[in-house]
Coordinates of C-alpha atoms in Angstrom, one line a residue:
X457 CA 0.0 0.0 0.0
X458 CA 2.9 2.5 0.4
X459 CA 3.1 2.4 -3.1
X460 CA -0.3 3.8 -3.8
X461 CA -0.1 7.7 -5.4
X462 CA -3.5 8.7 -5.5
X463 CA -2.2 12.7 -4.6
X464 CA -0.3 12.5 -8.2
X465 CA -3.5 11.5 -9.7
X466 CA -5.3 14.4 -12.0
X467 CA -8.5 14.9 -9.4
X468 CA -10.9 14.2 -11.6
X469 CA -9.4 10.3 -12.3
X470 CA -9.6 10.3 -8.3
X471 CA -13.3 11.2 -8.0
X472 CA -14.9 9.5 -11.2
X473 CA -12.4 6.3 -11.3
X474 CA -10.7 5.5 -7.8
X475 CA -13.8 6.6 -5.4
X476 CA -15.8 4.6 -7.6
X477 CA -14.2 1.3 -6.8
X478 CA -16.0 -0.7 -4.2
X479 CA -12.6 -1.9 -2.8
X480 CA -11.4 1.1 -1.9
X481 CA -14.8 1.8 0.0
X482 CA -14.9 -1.7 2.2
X483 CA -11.0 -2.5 3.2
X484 CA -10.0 -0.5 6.0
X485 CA -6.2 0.2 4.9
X486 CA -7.3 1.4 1.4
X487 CA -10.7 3.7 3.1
X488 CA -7.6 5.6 5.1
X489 CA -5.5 6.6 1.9
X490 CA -8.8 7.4 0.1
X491 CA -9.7 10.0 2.9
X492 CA -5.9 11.5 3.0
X493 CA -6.7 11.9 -0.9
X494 CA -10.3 13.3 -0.4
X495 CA -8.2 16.0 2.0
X496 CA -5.3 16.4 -0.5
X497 CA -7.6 17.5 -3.3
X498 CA -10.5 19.2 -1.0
X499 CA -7.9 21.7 0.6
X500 CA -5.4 22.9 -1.8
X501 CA -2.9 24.2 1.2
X502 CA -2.6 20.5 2.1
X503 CA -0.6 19.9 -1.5
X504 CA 1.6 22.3 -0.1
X505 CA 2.2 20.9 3.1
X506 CA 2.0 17.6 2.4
X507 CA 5.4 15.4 3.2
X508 CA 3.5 11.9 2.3
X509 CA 5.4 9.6 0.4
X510 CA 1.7 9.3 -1.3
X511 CA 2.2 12.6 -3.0
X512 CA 5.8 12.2 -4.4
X513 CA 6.4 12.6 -8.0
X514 CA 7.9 9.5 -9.6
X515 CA 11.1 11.1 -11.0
X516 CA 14.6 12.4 -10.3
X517 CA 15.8 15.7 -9.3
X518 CA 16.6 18.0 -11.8
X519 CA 19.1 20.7 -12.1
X520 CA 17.0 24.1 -13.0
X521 CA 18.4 27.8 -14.1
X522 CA 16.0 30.9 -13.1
X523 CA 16.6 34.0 -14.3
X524 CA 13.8 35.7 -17.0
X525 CA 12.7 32.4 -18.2
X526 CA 13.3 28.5 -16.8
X527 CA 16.2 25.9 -18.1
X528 CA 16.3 22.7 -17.1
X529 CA 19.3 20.9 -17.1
X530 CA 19.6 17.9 -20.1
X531 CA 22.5 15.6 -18.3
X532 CA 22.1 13.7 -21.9
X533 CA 23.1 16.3 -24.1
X534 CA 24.8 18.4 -21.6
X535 CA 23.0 21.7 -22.5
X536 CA 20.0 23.9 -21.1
X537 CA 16.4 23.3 -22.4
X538 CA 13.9 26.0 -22.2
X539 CA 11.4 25.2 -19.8
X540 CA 9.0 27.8 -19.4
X541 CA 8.3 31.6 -19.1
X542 CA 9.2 33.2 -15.5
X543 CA 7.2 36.1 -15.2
X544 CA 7.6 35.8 -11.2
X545 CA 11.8 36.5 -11.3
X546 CA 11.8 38.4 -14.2
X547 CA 14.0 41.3 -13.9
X548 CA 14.3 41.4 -10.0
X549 CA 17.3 42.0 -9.0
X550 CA 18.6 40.4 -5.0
X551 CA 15.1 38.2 -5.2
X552 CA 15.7 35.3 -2.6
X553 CA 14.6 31.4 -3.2
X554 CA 13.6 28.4 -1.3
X555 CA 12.5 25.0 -1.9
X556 CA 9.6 23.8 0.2
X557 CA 8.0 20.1 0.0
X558 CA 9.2 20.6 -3.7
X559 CA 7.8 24.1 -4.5
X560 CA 9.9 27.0 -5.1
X561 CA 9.3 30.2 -3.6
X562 CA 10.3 34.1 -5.0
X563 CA 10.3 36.6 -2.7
X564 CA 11.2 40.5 -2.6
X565 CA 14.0 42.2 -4.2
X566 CA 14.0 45.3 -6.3
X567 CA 11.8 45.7 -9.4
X568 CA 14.0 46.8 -12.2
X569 CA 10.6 47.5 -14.2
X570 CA 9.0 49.8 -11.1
X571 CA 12.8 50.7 -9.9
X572 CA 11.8 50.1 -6.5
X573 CA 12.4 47.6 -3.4
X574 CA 9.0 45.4 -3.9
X575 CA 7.1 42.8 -1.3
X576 CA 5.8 40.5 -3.4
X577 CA 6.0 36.6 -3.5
X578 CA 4.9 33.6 -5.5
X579 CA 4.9 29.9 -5.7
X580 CA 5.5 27.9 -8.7
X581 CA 4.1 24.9 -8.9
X582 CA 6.4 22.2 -11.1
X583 CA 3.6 19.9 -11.8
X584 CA 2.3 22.2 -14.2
X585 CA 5.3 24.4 -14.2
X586 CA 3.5 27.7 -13.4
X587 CA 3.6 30.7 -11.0
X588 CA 1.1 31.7 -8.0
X589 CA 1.7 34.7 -6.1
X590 CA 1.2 33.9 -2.7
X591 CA 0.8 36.7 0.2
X592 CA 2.8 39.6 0.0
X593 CA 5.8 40.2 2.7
X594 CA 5.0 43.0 5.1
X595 CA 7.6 45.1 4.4
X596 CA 9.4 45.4 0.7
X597 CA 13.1 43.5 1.5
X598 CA 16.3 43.3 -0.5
X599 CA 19.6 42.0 0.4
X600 CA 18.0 39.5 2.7
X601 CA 17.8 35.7 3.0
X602 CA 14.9 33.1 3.5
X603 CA 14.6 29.7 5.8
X604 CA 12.3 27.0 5.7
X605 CA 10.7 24.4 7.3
X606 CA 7.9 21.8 5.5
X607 CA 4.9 24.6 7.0
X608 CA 6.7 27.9 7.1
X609 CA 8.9 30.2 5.7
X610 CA 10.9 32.6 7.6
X611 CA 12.6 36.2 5.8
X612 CA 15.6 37.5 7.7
X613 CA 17.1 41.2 7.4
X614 CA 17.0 42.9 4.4
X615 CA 16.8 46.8 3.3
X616 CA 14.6 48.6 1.4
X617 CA 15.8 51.0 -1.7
X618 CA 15.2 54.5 -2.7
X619 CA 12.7 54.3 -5.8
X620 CA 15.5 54.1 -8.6
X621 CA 18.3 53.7 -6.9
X622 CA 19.2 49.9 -5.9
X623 CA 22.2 50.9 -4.1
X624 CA 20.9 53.6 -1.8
X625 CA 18.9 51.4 1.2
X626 CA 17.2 52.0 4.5
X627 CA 17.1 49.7 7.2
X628 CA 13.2 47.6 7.8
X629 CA 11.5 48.2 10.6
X630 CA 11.2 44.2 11.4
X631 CA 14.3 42.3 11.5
X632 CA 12.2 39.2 10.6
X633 CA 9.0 37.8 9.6
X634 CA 7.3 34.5 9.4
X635 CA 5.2 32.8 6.3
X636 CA 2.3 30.4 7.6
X637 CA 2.3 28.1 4.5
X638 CA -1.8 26.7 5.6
X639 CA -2.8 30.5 6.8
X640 CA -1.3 32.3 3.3
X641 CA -0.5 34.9 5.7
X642 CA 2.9 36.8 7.0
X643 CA 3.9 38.0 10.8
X644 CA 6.3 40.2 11.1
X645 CA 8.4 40.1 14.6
X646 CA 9.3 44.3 15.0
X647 CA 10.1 44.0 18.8
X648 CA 12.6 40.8 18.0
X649 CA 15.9 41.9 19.7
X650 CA 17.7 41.3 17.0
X651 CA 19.9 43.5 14.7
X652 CA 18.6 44.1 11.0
X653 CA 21.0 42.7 9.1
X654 CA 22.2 42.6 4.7
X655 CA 22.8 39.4 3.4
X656 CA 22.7 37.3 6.8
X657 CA 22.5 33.5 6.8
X658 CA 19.8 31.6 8.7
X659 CA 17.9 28.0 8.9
X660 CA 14.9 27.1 11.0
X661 CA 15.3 24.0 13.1
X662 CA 13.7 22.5 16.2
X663 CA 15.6 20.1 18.5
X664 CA 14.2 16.9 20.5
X665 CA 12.2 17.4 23.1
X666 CA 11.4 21.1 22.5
X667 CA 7.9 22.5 21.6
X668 CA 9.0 25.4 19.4
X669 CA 10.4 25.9 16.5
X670 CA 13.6 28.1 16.2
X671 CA 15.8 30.4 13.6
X672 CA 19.5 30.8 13.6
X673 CA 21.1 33.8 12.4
X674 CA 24.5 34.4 11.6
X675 CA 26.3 36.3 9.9
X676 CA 25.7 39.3 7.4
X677 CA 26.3 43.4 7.9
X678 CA 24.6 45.5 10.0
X679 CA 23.0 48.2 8.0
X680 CA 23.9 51.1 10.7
X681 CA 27.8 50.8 10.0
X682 CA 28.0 48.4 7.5
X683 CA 30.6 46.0 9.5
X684 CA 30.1 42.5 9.8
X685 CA 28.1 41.1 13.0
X686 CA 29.9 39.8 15.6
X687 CA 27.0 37.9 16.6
X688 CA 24.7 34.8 16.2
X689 CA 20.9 34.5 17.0
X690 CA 18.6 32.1 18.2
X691 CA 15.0 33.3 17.8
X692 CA 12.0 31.4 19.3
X693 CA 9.1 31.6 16.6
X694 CA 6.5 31.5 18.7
X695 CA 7.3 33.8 21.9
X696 CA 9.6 35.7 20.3
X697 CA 12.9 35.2 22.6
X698 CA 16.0 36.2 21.6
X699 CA 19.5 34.5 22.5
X700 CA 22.7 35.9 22.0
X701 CA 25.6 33.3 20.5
X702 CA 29.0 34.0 19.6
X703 CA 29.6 34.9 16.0
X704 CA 31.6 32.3 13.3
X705 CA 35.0 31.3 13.9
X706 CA 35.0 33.3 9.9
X707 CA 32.8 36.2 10.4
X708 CA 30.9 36.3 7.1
X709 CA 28.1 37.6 5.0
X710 CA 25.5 35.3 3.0
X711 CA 26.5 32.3 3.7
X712 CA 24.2 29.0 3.6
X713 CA 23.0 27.8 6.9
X714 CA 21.4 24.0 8.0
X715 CA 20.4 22.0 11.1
X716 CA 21.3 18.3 10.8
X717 CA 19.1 17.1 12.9
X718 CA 21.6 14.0 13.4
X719 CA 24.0 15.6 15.7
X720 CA 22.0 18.2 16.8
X721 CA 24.3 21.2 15.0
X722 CA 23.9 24.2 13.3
X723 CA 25.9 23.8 9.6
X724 CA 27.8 27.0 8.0
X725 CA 29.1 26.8 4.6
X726 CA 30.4 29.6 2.0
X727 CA 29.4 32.5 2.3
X728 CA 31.9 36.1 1.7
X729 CA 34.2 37.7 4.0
X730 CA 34.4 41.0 4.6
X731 CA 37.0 41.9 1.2
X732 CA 34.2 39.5 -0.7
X733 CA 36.3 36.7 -1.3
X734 CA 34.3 33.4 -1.0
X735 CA 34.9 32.4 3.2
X736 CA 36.1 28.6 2.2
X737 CA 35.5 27.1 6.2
X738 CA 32.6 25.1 6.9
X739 CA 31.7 25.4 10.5
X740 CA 29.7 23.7 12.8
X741 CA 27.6 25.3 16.0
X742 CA 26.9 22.5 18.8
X743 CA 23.3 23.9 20.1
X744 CA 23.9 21.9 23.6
X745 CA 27.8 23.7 24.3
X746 CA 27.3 26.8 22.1
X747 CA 30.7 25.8 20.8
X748 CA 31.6 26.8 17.5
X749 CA 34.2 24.5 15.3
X750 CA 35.8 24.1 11.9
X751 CA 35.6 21.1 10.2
X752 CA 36.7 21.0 7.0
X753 CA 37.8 23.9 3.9
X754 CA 36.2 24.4 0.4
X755 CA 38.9 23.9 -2.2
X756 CA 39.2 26.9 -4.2
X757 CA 41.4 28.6 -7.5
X758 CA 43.3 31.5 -8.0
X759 CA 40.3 32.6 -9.9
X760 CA 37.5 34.4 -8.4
X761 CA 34.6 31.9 -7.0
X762 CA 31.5 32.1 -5.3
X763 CA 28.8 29.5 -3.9
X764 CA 25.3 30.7 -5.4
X765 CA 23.6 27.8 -4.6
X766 CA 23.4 25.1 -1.4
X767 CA 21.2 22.3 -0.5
X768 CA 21.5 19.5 1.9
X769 CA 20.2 15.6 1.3
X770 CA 20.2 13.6 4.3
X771 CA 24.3 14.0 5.1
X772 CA 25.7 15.6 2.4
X773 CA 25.6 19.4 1.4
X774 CA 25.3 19.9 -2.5
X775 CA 26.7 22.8 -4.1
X776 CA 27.2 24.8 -7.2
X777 CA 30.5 27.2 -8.1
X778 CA 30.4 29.9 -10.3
X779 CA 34.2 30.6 -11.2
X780 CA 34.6 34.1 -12.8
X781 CA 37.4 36.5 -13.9
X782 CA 36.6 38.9 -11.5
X783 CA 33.6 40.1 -9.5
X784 CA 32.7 42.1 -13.0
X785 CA 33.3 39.4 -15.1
X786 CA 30.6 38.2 -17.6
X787 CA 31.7 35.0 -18.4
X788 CA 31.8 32.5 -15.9
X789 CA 32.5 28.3 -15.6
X790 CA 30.2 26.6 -13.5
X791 CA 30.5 23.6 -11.5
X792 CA 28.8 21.5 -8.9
X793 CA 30.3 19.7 -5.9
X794 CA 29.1 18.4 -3.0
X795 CA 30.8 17.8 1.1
X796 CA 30.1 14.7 3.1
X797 CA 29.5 15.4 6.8
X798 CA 29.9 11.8 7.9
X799 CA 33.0 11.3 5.8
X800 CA 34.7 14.9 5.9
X801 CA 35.2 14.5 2.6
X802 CA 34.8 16.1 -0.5
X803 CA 33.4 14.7 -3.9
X804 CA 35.5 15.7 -7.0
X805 CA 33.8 18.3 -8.8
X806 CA 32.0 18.1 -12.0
X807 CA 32.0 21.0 -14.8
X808 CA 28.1 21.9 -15.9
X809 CA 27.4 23.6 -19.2
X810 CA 26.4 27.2 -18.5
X811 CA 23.3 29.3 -19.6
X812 CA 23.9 32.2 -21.8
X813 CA 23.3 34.6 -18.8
X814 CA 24.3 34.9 -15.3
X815 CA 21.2 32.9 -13.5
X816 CA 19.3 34.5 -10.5
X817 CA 19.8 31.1 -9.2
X818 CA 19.9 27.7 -9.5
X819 CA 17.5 24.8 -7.8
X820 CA 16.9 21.1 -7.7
X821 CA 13.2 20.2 -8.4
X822 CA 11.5 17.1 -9.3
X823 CA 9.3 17.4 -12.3
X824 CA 6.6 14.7 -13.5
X825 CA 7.3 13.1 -16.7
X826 CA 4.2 14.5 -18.8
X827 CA 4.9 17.5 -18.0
X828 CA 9.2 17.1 -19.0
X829 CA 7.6 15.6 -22.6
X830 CA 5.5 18.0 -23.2
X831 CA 8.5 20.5 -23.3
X832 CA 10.7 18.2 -24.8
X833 CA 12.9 17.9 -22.1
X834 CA 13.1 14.8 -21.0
X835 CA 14.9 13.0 -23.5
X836 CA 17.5 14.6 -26.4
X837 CA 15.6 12.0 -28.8
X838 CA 12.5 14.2 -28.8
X839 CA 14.6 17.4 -29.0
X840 CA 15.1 16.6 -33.1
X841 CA 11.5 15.7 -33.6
X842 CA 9.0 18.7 -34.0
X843 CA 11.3 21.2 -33.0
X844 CA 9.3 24.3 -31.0
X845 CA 10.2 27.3 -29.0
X846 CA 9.5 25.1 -26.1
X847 CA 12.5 22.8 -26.9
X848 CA 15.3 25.5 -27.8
X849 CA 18.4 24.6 -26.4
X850 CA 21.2 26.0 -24.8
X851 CA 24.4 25.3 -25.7
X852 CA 27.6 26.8 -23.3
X853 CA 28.0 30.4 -24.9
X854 CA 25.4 30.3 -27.0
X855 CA 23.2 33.5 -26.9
X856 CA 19.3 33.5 -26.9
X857 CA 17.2 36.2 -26.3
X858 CA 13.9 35.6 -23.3

């Protein structure tokens, strides 16, 4: 029975074919997954909620490009293939990411179209590969970063422009504010004692035994002085408390933050130091001794690197390089590698062809297979059949206009 998907069923097969079937109506085992899939396709937040292994696409992960429009990476051909339109990210500069239960989220940044700091969020969806805009943030954010759990979202820090100028900011009133996936709804915390900080790192997590969940914070600039913090922060999200930690062996700005729930520790990886050269120690905080300790060091060039993008799958942390000429430099060579916490070791990395533009940011989603064939995406055999728009492909350095 655990094989049973009736969540990635279209609804109307559910309701005119599966509740039909008087099987399904007299076992016991079988009348509990038909009422989880009544729930899944009565309430709609439940899709976005939902952690059953009942509502998991069948597929693999798949590497994905957002910037003005969506690539998906073809491993096959090694190249890009236009996915779909991006009207969500499209030109937003600083616009932060997150994947949730396999959605991704968009939120904030500054509106090159309005030339302002914006609010506004959205969902897309990959089993029909569209955007939703979701509830707006309270306050319009740039330079700021998001966490996530499987029923919330949590925005950290951030600045708000002057209406066209990006560079000339403000600080927000709230130095964080939390996204009830279910309630559609944002809370911002303005009496929080915590500093409001640009480009701070931060994960949600909630130990063993404890009722409540928590954010870290760490790292990022304080946007009175511009210095790096010297502090880290534990923030109760639900009473609001506020404890003080000691700041990163490497204090740093934007880094990538994760609790492994395994050893009960807070993870720091990447990030930039304070001459914005890509901070190469991964750290680990121990929540019981509020120790702080290196474990291991990103192997880097000559060349100048950054991490743009992080993830971590049960004990590994996966990430991608983008290795330029200089902080100005248009052309870039991109690579993925990944760290093994278990093992301290790290897996040989592996070049990636690159999109013809510098990408907002790059994602792992899992997409179902009608909807990869339908854009031609799935296999290169289909790519030379009935050529479209939807099946352009991207070739490194090739130019195409979105």
């Amino acid at each position: 029975m655990q094989y049973v998907r009736f969540n990635t069923m279209k609804p109307e097969e559910f309701i005119n074919i599966v509740t039909k079937n008087e099987l399904f109506k007299s076992d016991p085992r079988c009348n509990e997954i038909l009422i989880e899939g009544y729930e899944y396709f009565a309430l709609p937040y439940k899709q976005y909620l939902c952690t059953s292994n009942r509502s998991a696409i069948r597929n693999e992960p798949f590497m994905v490009c957002v910037n003005e429009s969506m690539y998906i990476l073809n491993k096959k051909e090694d190249c890009w293939q236009y996915l779909c339109q991006s009207h969500a990210t499209s030109k937003i500069l600083s616009q932060k990411f997150v994947v949730v239960n396999n959605f991704l989220y968009a939120c904030g940044g500054y509106s090159e179209t309005k030339r302002e700091t914006c609010n506004k969020c959205y969902r897309f969806d990959p089993r029909s590969g569209t955007w939703h805009e979701i509830a707006s943030m309270n306050e319009k954010r740039q330079f700021f970063t998001l966490a996530a759990s499987n029923d919330c979202i949590v925005a950290v820090g951030g600045v708000y422009g002057s209406i066209g100028n990006f560079y000339a900011t403000f600080p927000i009133k709230s130095p964080l504010e939390y996204y009830s996936i279910e309630k559609d709804k944002w809370k911002s915390f303005e009496d929080c004692d915590v500093p409001v900080l640009k480009w701070p790192g931060a994960c949600i997590f909630k130990r063993e035994g404890e009722k409540n969940k928590k954010v870290f914070i760490v790292g990022g600039k304080l946007t009175t002085k511009n210095f790096l913090s010297q502090q880290s922060f534990i923030v109760d999200l639900e009473t609001s408390a506020v404890e003080a930690c000691d700041p990163s062996i490497t204090i740093r700005f934007n880094p990538s933050v994760f609790y492994d729930s395994l050893q009960d520790k807070i993870i720091l990886i990447a990030g930039e130091d304070e001459k914005y050269r890509l901070a190469p120690c991964i750290e680990t905080f121990d929540l019981t001794t509020r120790q702080w300790t290196e474990i291991a060091t990103i192997p880097i060039s000559l060349s100048y690197q950054c991490i743009s993008s992080t993830s971590m799958i049960n004990s590994k942390i996966y990430y991608y390089i983008e290795e330029h000429d200089g902080p100005f430099s248009e052309s870039y060579v991109l690579r993925s590698a990944s760290f093994d916490l278990n093992t301290k070791h790290f897996e040989e990395d592996v070049k990636l062809p690159r999109p013809s533009t510098l990408a907002s940011k790059w994602c792992s989603l899992i997409f179902p297979h009608e909807f990869l064939e339908k854009y031609q995406a799935l296999t290169p055999e289909s790519s030379n059949k009935n050529s479209s728009p939807n099946s352009k492909q991207l070739k490194p350095n090739e130019k195409v206009s979105t």
